[in-house]
Amino acid sequence: QVQVAESGGGLVQAGGSLRLSCSVSGTLVGAKTMGWYRQAPGKQREFVASITNDAEANYADFVKGRFTVTRLRFKNTLILQMNSLKIEDTGAYYCNARFIAGPRGDYWGQGTQVTVSS
């Protein structure tokens, strides 16, 4: 059974940095795409960043230049380096793994909380 787990959230002051990690277990198949989404209280979940197994990265406009997504080579492990954090970056961050072979489908983690204070 595929499981997705995030770690690395916490409380940080505005302007600071945090590093989130995501790992996938339960399969030896590589995910086609892995990505991060976030959800603030009272708002819908939104796309943050993603990267394919060909290392093609995509970012939401509101994180470009501040966040960097990387993926360990040949592994279902995802890193999100978040710099210059803003109060509006506060929310629960969810990792997504999308498989097009093997365990086809989308898999989500439980989320990790990021809180940015003034």
Phi, psi and omega in degrees: 000128181287132177229142181241132182226130177256157174205163173107359178290173178165194181255132181215151177281154177305137184094347182275189184228153173216155179233121178257146177234151178219134177229147180245133178234166176095003178204150175261358180280138178281135176291142178293314182222141171233144184206171178241139175230160178220158180218119176269156180305130178079004181238164178281157176294138181229153180290139177247303183197156177209164178210138180270174177287355172262012177068025175272117184256147176226146183226147169290148183303326187284355177242354181301133181087349180244322182252147176227128179254133177224159181225131179292135186300130177064018179230153174270059179232128187237140180237139172236110176268120183246117179243164178050049184295144179244159179304323182288356174278354180299137178161179174271130182254128184244139176262139178237138174234126182246125181249136174248001175218158182070238180282071185307141174130183180257136179234140184236147171274178181279345178098153175226137187276133173241123179236122180250122183253161181276000000 
